[in-house]
Coordinates of C-alpha atoms and ligand atoms in Angstrom, one line a residue:
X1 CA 159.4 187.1 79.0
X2 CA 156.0 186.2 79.1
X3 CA 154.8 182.8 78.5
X4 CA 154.7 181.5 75.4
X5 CA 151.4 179.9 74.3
X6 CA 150.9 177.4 71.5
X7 CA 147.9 175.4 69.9
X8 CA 149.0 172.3 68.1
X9 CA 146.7 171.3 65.0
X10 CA 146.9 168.0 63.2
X11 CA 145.6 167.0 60.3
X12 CA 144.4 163.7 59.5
X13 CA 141.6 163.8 57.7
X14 CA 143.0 162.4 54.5
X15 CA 141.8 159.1 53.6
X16 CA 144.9 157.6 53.2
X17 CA 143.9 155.0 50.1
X18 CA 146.9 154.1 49.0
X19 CA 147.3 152.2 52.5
X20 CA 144.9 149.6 50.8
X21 CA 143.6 149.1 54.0
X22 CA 140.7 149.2 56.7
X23 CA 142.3 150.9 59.3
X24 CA 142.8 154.4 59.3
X25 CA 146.2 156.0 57.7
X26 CA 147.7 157.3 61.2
X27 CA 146.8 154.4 63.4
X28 CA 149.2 152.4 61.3
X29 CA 152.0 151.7 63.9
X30 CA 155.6 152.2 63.5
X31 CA 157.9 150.9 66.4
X32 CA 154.6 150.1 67.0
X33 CA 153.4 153.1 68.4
X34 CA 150.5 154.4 65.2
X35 CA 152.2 157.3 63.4
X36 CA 149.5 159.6 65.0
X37 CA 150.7 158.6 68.3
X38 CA 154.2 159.9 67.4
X39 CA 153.2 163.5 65.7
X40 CA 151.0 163.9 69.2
X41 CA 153.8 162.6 71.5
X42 CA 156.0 165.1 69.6
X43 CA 154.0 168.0 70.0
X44 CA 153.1 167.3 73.5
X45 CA 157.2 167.9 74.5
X46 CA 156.2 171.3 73.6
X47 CA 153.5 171.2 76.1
X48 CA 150.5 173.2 74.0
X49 CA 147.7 175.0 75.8
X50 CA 145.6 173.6 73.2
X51 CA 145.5 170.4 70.7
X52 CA 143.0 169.8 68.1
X53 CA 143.0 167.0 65.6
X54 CA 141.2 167.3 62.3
X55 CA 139.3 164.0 60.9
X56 CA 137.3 163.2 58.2
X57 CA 133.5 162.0 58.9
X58 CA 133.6 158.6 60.6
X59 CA 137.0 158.6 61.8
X60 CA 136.3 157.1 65.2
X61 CA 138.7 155.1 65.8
X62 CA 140.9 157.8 65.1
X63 CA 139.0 160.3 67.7
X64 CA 139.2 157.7 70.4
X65 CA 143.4 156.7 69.8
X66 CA 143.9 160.6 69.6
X67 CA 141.6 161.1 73.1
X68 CA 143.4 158.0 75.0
X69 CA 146.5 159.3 74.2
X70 CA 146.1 163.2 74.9
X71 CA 143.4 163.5 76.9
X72 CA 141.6 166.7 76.6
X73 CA 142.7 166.9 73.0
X74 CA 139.6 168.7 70.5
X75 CA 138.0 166.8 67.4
X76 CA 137.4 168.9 64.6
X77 CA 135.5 167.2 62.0
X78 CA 136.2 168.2 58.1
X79 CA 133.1 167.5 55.9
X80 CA 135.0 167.1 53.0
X81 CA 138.5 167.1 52.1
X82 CA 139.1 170.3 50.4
X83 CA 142.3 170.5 50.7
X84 CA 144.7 171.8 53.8
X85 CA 143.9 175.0 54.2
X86 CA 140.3 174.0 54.3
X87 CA 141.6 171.5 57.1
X88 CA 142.9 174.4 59.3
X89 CA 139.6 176.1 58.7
X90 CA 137.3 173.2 60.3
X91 CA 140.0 173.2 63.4
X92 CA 139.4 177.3 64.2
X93 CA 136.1 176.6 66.3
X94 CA 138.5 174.4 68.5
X95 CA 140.5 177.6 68.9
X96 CA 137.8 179.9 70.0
X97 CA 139.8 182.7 72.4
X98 CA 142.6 180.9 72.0
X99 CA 145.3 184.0 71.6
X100 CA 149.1 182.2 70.2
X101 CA 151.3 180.5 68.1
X102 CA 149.2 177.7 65.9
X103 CA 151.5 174.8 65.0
X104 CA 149.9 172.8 61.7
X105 CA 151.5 169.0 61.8
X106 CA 150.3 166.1 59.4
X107 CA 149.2 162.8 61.3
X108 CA 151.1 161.1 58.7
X109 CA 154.4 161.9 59.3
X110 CA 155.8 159.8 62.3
X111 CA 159.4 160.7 62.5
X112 CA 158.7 164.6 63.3
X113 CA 161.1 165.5 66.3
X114 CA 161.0 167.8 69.0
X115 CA 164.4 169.8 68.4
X116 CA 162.4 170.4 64.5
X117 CA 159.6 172.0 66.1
X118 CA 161.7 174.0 68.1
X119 CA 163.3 175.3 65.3
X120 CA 159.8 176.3 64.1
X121 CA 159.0 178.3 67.4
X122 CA 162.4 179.8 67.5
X123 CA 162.3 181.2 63.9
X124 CA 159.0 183.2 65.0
X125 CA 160.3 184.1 68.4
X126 CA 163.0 185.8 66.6
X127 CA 161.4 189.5 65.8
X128 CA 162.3 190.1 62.4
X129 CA 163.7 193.4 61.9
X130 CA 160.9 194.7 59.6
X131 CA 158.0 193.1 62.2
X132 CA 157.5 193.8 65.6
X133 CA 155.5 190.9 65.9
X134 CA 157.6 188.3 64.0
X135 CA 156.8 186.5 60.8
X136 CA 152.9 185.9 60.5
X137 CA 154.1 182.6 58.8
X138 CA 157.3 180.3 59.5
X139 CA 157.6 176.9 57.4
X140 CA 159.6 173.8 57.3
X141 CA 161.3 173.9 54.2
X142 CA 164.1 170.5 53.0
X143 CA 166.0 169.7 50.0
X144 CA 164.8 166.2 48.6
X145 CA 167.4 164.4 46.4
X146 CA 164.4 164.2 44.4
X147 CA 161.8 167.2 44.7
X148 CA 159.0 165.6 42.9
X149 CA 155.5 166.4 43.7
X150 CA 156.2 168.5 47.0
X151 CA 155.7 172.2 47.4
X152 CA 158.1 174.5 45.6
X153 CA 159.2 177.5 48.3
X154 CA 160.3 180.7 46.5
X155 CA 162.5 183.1 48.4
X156 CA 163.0 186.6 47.9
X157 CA 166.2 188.3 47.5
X158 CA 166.7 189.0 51.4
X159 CA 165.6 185.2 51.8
X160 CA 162.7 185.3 53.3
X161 CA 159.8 183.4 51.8
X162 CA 158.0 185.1 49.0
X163 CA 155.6 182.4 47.9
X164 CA 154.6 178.6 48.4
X165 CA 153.7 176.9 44.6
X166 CA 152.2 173.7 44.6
X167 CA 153.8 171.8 42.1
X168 CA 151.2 171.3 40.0
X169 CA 150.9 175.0 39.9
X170 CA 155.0 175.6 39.4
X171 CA 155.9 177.7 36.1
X172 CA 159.3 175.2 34.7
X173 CA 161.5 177.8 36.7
X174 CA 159.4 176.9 40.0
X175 CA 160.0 173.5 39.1
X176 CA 163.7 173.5 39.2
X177 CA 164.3 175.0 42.9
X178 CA 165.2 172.5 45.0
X179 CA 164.2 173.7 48.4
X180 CA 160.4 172.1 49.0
X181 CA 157.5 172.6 51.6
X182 CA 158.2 170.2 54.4
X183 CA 154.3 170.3 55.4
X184 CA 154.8 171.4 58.9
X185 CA 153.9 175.2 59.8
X186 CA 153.9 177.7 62.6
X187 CA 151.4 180.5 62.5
X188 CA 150.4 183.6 64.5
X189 CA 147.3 183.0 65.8
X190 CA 146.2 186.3 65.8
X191 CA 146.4 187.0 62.0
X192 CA 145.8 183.4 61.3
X193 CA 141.8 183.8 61.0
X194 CA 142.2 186.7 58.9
X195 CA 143.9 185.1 56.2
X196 CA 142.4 182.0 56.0
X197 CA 139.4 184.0 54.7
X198 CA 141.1 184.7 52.1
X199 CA 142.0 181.6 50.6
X200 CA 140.2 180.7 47.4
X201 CA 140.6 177.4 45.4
X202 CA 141.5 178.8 42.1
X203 CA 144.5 176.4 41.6
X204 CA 145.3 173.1 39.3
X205 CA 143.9 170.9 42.6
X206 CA 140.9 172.9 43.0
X207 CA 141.7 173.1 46.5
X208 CA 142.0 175.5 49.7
X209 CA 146.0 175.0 50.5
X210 CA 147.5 176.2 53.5
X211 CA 150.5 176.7 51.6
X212 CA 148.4 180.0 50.5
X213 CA 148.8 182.0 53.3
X214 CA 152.3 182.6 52.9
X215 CA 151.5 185.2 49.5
X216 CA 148.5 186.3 51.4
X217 CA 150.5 187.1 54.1
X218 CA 152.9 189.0 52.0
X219 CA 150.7 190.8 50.5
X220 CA 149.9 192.4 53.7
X221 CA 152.8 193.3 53.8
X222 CA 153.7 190.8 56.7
X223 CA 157.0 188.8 56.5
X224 CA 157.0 184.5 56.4
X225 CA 160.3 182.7 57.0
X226 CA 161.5 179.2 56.0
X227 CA 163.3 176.9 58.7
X228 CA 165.6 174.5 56.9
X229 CA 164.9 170.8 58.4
X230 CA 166.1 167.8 57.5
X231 CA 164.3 165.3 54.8
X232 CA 163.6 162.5 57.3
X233 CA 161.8 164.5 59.7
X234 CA 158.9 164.8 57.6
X235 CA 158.9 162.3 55.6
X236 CA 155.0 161.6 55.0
X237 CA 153.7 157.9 54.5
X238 CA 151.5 157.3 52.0
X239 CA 151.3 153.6 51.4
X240 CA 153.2 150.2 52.8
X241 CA 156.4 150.8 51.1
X242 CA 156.7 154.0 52.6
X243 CA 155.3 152.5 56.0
X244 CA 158.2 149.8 55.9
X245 CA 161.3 152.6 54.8
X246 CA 159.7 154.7 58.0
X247 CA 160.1 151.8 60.4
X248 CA 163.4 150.8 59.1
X249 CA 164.2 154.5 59.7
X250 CA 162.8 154.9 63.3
X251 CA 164.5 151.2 63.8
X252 CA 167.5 153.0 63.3
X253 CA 166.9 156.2 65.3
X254 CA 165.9 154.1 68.3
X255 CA 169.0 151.4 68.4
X256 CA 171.3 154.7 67.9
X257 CA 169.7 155.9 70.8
X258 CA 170.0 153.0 72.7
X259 CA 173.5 152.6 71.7
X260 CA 173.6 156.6 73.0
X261 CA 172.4 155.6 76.0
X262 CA 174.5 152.6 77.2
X263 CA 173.2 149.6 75.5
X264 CA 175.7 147.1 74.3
X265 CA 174.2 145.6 71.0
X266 CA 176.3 143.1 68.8
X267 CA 174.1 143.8 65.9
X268 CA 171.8 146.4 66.4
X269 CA 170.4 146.4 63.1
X270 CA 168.6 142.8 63.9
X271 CA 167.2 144.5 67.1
X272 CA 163.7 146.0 67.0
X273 CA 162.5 148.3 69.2
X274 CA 159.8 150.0 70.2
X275 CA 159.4 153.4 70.7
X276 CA 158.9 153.3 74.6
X277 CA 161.3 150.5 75.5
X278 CA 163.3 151.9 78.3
X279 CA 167.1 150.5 79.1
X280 CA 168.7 151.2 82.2
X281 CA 173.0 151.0 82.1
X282 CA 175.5 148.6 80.4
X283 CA 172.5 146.3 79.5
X284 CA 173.7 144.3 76.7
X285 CA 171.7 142.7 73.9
X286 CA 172.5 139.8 71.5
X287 CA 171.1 139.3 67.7
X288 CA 167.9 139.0 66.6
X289 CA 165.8 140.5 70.0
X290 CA 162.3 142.0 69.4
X291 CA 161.0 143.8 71.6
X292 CA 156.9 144.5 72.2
X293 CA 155.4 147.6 74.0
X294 CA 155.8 148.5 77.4
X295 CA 159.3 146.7 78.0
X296 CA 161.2 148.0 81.2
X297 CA 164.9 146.9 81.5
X298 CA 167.0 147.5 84.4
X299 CA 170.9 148.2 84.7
X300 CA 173.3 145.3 83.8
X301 CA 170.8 143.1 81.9
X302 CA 172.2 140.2 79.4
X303 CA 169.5 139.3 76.8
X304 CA 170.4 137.0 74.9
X305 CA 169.7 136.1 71.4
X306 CA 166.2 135.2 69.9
X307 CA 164.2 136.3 72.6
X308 CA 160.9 138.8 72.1
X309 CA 160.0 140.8 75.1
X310 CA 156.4 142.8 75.5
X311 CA 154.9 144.3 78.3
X312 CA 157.3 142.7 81.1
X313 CA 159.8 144.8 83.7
X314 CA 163.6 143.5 84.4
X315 CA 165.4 144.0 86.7
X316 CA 169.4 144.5 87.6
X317 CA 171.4 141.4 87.0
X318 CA 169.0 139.4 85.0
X319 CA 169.5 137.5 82.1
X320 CA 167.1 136.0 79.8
X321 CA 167.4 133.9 76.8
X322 CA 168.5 133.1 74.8
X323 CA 165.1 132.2 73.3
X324 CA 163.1 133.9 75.8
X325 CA 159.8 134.7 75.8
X326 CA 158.6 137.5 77.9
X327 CA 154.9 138.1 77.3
X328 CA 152.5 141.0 79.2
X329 CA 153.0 141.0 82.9
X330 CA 156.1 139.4 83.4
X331 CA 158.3 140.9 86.3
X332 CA 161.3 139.3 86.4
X333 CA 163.3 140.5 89.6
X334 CA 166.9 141.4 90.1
X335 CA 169.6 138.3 89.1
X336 CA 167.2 136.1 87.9
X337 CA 168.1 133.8 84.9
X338 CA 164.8 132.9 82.5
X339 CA 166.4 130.6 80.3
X340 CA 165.7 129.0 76.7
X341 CA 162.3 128.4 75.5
X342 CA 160.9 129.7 78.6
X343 CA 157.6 131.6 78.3
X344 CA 156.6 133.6 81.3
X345 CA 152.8 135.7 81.1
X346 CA 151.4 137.7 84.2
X347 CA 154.3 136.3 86.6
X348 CA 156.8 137.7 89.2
X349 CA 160.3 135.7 89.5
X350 CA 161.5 137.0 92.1
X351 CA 165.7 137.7 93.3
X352 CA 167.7 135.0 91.9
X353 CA 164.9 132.3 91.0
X354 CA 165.9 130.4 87.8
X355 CA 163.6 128.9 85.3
X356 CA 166.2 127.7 83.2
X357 CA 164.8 125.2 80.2
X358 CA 161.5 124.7 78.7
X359 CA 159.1 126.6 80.6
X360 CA 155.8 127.9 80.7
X361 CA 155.4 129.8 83.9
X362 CA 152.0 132.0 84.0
X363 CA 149.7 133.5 86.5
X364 CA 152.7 133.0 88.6
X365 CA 154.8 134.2 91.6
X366 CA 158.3 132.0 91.9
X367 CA 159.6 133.0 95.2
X368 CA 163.4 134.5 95.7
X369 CA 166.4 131.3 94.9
X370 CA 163.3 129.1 93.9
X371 CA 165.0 126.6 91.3
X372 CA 162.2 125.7 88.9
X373 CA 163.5 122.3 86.7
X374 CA 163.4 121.8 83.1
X375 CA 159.8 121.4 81.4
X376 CA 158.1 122.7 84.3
X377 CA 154.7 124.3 83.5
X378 CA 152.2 126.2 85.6
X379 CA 148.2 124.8 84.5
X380 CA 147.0 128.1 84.7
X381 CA 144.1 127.7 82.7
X382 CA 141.2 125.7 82.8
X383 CA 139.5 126.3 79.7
X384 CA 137.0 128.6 81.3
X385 CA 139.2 130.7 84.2
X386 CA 142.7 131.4 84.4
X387 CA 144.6 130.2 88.5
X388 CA 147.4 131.8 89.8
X389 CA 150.4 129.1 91.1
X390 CA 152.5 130.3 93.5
X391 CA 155.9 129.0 94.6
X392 CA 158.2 129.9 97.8
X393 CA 161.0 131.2 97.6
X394 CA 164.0 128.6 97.8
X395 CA 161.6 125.9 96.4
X396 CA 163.2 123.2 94.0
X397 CA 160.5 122.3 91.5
X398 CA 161.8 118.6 89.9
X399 CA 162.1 118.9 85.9
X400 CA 158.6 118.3 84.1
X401 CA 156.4 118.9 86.6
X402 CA 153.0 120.0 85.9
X403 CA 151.5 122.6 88.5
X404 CA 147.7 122.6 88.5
X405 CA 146.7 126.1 89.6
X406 CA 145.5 127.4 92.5
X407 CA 148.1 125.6 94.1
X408 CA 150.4 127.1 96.8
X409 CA 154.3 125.3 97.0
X410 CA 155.8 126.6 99.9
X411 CA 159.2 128.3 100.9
X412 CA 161.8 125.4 100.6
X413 CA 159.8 122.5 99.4
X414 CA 161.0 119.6 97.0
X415 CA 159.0 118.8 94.3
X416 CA 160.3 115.1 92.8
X417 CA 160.5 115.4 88.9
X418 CA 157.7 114.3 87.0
X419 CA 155.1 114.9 89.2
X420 CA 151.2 116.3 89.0
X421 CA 151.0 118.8 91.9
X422 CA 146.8 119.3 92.6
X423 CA 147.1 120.6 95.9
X424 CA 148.9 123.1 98.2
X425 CA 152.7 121.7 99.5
X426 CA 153.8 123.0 102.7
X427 CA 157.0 124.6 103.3
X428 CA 160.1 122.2 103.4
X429 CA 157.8 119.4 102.4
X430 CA 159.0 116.2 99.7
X431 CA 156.6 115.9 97.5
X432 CA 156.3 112.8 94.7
X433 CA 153.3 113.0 92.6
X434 CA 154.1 110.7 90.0
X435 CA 153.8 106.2 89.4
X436 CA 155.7 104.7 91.3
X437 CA 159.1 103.0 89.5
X438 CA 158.8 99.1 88.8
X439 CA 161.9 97.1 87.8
X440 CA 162.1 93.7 86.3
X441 CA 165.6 92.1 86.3
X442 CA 166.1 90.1 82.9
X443 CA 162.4 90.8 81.6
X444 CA 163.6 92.4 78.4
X445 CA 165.8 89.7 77.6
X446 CA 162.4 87.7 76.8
X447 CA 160.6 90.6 75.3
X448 CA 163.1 90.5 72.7
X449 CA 163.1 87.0 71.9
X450 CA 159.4 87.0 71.9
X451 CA 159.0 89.8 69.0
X452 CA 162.0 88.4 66.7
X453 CA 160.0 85.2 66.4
X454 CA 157.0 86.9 65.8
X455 CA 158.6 88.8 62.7
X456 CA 160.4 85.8 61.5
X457 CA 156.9 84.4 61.7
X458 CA 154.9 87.3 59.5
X459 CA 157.9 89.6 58.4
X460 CA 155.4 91.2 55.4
X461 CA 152.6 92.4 58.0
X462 CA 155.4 93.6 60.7
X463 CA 156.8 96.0 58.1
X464 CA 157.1 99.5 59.3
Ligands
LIG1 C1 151.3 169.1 51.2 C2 151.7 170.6 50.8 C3 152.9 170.6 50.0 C4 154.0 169.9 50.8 C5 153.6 168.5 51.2 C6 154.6 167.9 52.1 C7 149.5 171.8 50.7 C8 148.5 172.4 49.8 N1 150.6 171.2 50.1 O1 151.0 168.5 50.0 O2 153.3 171.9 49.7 O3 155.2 169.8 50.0 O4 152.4 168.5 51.9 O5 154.3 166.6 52.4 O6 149.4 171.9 51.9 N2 144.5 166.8 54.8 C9 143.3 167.0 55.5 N3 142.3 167.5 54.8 C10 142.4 167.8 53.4 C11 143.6 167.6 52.8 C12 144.7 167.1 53.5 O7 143.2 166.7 56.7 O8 141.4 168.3 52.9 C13 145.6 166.2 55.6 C14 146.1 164.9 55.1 O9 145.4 163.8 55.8 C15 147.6 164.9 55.3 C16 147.9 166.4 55.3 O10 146.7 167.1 55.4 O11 147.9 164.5 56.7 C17 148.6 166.7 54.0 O12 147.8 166.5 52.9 P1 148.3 165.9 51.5 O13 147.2 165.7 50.6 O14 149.2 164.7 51.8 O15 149.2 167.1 51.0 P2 150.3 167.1 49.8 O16 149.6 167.0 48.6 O17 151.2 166.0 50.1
LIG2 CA1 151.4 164.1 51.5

């Protein structure tokens, strides 16, 4: 079999209005990963020779997401948004000797999957009986409990697709079938030029729609096919409603998933994901966790409830929480504990250290065993530059200390409670950084006496 080539188009050049918003319809995140991110991370499981991305004048931001994600990927610009045929036409230059498959994918429609586009390829792979070279068109075709505006496909009596109608240009008869235009197509590269020449706009829209090809394409006399998907996958976003139903839905694909995978979850509907978190075996997560981007966690994890993780690696045997906060750069090694209303930013814990209570541990390394006591916080900052603290393993920081980075503590040393550490602590060293204790037998006995008479005295003005 020879190798099978594909070019992956997606369109984006819509403006997207109805988002009511500055930023771009496709870099709008869900699981917070922007929907264009998850139609290109989609179509890159299918690994195509060639990926182009149609935008509408401007678009920038959306060029630059689209380049930083899929490096190499082509920017066709579209002048003007004449419709999606007219899309497909601006993207052909970025196909120049390009000889395969062309799959067309919306940038709005974030919870495509791979095993849908599969279908797609398979369904042209298959040589239909009456065409050596397979259907010149396949599309993604769902039954909506409610059909409304979409794309009506009409079938002929052997079932394969006659016709795409635009709703607006349906006869009452088109209306009625159920069976809609999912968006997503796969087309043969080779005839693909050909018939995009012949599109016209002489429709209700007054547009060029790709949906078009399909008659064109029986009309010479060259067979299309429709791939039944389900409605989810290409469900389309068009404004914050639907951008809140898709992240509840993708909520729910990801904690099945994680559930799938291992993950113990109590209540997995109050657990947010994100689309790259990564669990390792039997970790297992209370209520009400969020977690940011870039989250590693390792096998046999306990997080418990309230705590929001981004950007931070943990390993086996940890637990955090409940009321953790994990923030960018935290590495928190195998067994640790990371306790409640701790915050830990850019810092390694390393085996079996414990910052139990009250924490803010930053530009940090805490050594293996280290103990570090209640209300302990690293000064990393200075208002201008941030310092890193770093604490040896086995050390035993006393509850509220403050650490004034750079400082060093080393392996084993004491640190008594309360104290102001400036500078570095040696290994196995006490060290008290704090006013010395003064006690007074008796002395409040007088205190007492001396303020009663004074509010006997003025009890008005003494008020509280
Ligand atoms: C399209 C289909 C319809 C299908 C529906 C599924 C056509 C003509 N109609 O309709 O059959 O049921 O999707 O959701 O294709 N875009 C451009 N340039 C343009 C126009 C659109 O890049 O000039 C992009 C949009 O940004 C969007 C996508 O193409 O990502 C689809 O366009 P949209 O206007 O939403 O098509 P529908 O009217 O929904
Ligand atoms: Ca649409």
């Amino acid at each position: 079999m020879t190798k099978y080539s594909l070019a992956v188009i997606v369109l984006a050049a819509g403006q997207g209005t109805r988002m009511r918003s500055a930023l771009p319809k496709v870099l709008h995140p869900v699981a917070g990963q922007p929907m264009l991110g998850h139609v290109l991370a989609v179509a890159a499981a299918l690994k195509p020779e060639r990926s182009v991305v149609v935008l509408a004048p401007g678009m920038e931001a959306v060029a630059q997401a689209a380049a930083r994600q899929m490096p190499g990927i082509r920017i066709a610009i579209q002048a003007e948004a004449l419709g999606t045929g007219h899309a497909v036409q601006a993207a052909l230059p970025a196909l120049r000797g390009f000889k395969g498959d062309v799959l067309v994918l919306f940038g709005d429609t974030p919870m495509l999957t791979v095993d849908t586009l599969k279908a797609l390829v398979a369904a042209r792979r298959r040589k239909a009986a009456s065409n050596g070279d397979g259907p010149a068109v396949v599309v993604s075709g769902f039954r909506p409990a409610d059909a409304a505006a979409y794309g009506r496909l009409v079938l002929d009596e052997r079932g394969d697709l006659q016709a795409i109608v635009e709703y607006k240009d349906c006869t009452p008869e088109q209306r009625a079938i159920g069976f809609c235009n999912g968006g997503l197509m796969l087309l043969d590269g080779a005839r693909l030029p050909g018939l995009l020449k012949r599109l016209d706009n002489n429709n209700a829209k007054g547009e060029y729609y790709l949906t078009d090809l399909v008659h064109l394409a029986r009309a010479q006399g060259w067979a299309c096919k429709a791939v039944e998907i389900s409605e989810i996958d290409v469900m389309g976003v068009n404004n914050r409603a639907e951008l809140a139903l898709a992240e509840a839905r993708m909520q729910a694909r990801l904690r099945q998933a994680a559930l799938e995978a291992g993950v113990t979850m109590t209540a997995p509907e109050t657990v947010y994901l994100r689309a790259d978190t990564k669990f390792g075996r039997d970790v297992s997560i209370e209520p009400h966790v969020v977690f940011g981007p870039a989250v590693e966690i390792g096998d046999d994890v306990t997080i418990r409830a309230f705590s929001h993780i981004e950007g931070a690696r943990v390993a086996a045997g940890a637990t955090l929480g409940p009321y953790a906060r994990l923030r960018p750069g935290a590495e928190i090694g195998p067994d640790a504990h990371i306790g409640n209303f701790v915050e830990i930013k850019q810092a390694r814990v390393e085996a079996g250290a414990k910052v139990n209570h009250l924490s803010y541990i930053g530009d940090a390394r805490i050594g293996a065993k280290a103990n570090i006591g209640a209300g302990t916080i690293t000064c990393n900052y200075d208002g201008y530059n941030k310092h890193h603290t770093d604490i040896g393993a086995g050390a035993f920081i006393g509850s509220n200390s403050a650490l004034v980075a750079p400082v060093r503590i080393g392996d084993g040393a004491l640190v008594a409670a309360g104290s102001t550490i400036t500078d570095d602590v040696p290994a196995d060293a006490l060290v008290l950084a704090r006013g010395r204790q003064e006690t007074k037998p008796g002395r409040a006995v007088g205190i007492r006496a001396r303020l009663a008479a004074q509010k006997k005295r003025k009890p008005k003005q003494n008020k509280s």
